[in-house]
Coordinates of C-alpha atoms in Angstrom, one line a residue:
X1 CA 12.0 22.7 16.5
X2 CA 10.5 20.8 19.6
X3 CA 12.0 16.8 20.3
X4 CA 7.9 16.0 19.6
X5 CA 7.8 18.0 16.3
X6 CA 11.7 16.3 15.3
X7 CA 10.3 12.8 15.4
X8 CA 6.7 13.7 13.6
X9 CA 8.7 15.4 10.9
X10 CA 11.5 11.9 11.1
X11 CA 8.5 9.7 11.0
X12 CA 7.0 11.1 7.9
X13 CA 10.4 10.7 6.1
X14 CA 11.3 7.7 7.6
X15 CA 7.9 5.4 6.7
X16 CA 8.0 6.9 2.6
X17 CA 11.6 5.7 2.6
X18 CA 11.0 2.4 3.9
X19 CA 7.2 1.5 3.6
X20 CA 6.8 0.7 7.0
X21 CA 5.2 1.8 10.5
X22 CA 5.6 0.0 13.3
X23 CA 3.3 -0.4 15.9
X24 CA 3.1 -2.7 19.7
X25 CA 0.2 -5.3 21.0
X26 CA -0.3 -7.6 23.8
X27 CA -2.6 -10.0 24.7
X28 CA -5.5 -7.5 24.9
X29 CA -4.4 -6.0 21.7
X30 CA -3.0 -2.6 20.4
X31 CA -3.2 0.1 23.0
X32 CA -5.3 3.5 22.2
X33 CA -4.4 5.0 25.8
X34 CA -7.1 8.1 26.5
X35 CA -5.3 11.6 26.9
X36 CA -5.5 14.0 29.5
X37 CA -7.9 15.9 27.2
X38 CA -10.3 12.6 26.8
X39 CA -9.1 12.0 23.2
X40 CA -7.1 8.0 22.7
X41 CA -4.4 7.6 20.3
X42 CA -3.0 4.6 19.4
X43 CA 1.1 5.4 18.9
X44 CA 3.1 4.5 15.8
X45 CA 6.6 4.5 14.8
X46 CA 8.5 4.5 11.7
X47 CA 11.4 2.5 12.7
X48 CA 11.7 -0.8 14.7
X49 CA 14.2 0.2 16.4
X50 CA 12.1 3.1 17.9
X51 CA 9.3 1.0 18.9
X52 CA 11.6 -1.6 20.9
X53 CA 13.2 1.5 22.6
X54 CA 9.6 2.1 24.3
X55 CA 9.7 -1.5 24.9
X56 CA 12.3 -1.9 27.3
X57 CA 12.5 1.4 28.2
X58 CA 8.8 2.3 29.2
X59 CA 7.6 -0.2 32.3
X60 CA 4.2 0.0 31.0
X61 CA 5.1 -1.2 27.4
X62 CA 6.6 -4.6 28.7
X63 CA 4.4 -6.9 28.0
X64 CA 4.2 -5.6 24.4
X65 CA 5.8 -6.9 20.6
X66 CA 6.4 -5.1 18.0
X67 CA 4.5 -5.4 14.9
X68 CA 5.3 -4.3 11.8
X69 CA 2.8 -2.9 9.4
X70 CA 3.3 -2.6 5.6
X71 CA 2.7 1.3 4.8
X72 CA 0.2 0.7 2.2
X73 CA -1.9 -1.6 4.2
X74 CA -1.9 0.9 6.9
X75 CA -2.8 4.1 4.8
X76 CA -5.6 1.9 3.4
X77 CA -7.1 0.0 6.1
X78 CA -6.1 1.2 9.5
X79 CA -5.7 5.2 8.9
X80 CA -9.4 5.5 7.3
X81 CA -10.6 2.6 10.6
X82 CA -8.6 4.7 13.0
X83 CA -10.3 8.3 11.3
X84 CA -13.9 6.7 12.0
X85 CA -13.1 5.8 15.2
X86 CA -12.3 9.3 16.4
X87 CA -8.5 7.6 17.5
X88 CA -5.9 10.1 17.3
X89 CA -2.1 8.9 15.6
X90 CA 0.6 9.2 18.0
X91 CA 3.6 9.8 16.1
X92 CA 7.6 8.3 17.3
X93 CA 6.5 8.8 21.0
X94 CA 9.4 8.9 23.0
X95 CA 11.1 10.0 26.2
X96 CA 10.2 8.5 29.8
X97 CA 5.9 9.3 29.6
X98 CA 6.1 7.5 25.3
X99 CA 4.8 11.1 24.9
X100 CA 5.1 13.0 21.3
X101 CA 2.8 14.6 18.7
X102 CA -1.0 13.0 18.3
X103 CA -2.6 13.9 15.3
X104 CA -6.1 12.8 13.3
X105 CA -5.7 10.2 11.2
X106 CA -6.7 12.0 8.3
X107 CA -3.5 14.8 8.8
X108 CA -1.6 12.0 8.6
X109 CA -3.2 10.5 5.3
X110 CA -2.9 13.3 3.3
X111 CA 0.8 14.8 4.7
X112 CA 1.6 11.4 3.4
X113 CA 0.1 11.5 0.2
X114 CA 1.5 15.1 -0.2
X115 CA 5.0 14.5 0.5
X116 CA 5.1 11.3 -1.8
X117 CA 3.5 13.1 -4.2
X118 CA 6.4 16.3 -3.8
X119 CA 8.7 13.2 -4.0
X120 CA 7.8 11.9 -6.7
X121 CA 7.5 15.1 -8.7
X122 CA 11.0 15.8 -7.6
X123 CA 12.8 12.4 -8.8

């Protein structure tokens, strides 16, 4: 398993288990950077500590805070905003670039829904 494909696979364990993703914004407000292939994605984390990593790690992520979103606010509102917008989900980027898996908004919806739904049955 790829480092990218390790952190997709942490993040969708890590938000079910603690209802939370984790985003950054500055002044000019949450980034969507555009991809070499013309496509933006606007990156998410599932733990603070892995946004504040890019933070002071990452030059070009300096000026940003951390915000924290509530899962169920962000499977509801921003997921099905991010979907119509044609914005990509960039999962626990990490590493020197903030680089990592980017994936439609709608993937991410339903692998969600399914593996709280497998959890669920399961418990």
């Amino acid at each position: 398993m790829s480092i990218s494909a390790a952190h997709a696979s942490a993040f969708y364990r890590e938000v079910i288990e603690h209802q939370e993703v984790w985003t950054v914004r500055d002044q000019n407000g949450f980034p969507a950077p555009e991809g070499s292939d013309g496509h933006r994605t606007m990156p998410f984390w599932s733990l603070l500590s892995r946004a504040e990593r890019v933070i002071t790690s990452i030059p070009a992520y300096r000026d940003f805070e951390v915000v924290s979103l509530p899962l169920e606010r962000w499977t509801e509102d921003w997921l099905p905003g991010l979907d119509r917008d044609g914005i990509l989900v960039g999962l626990n980027w990490s590493g020197p670039r903030a680089t990592g898996f980017d994936v439609p908004a709608q993937v991410v919806a339903d692998t969600l829904e399914t593996l709280e739904t497998l959890g669920t049955e399961t418990n």
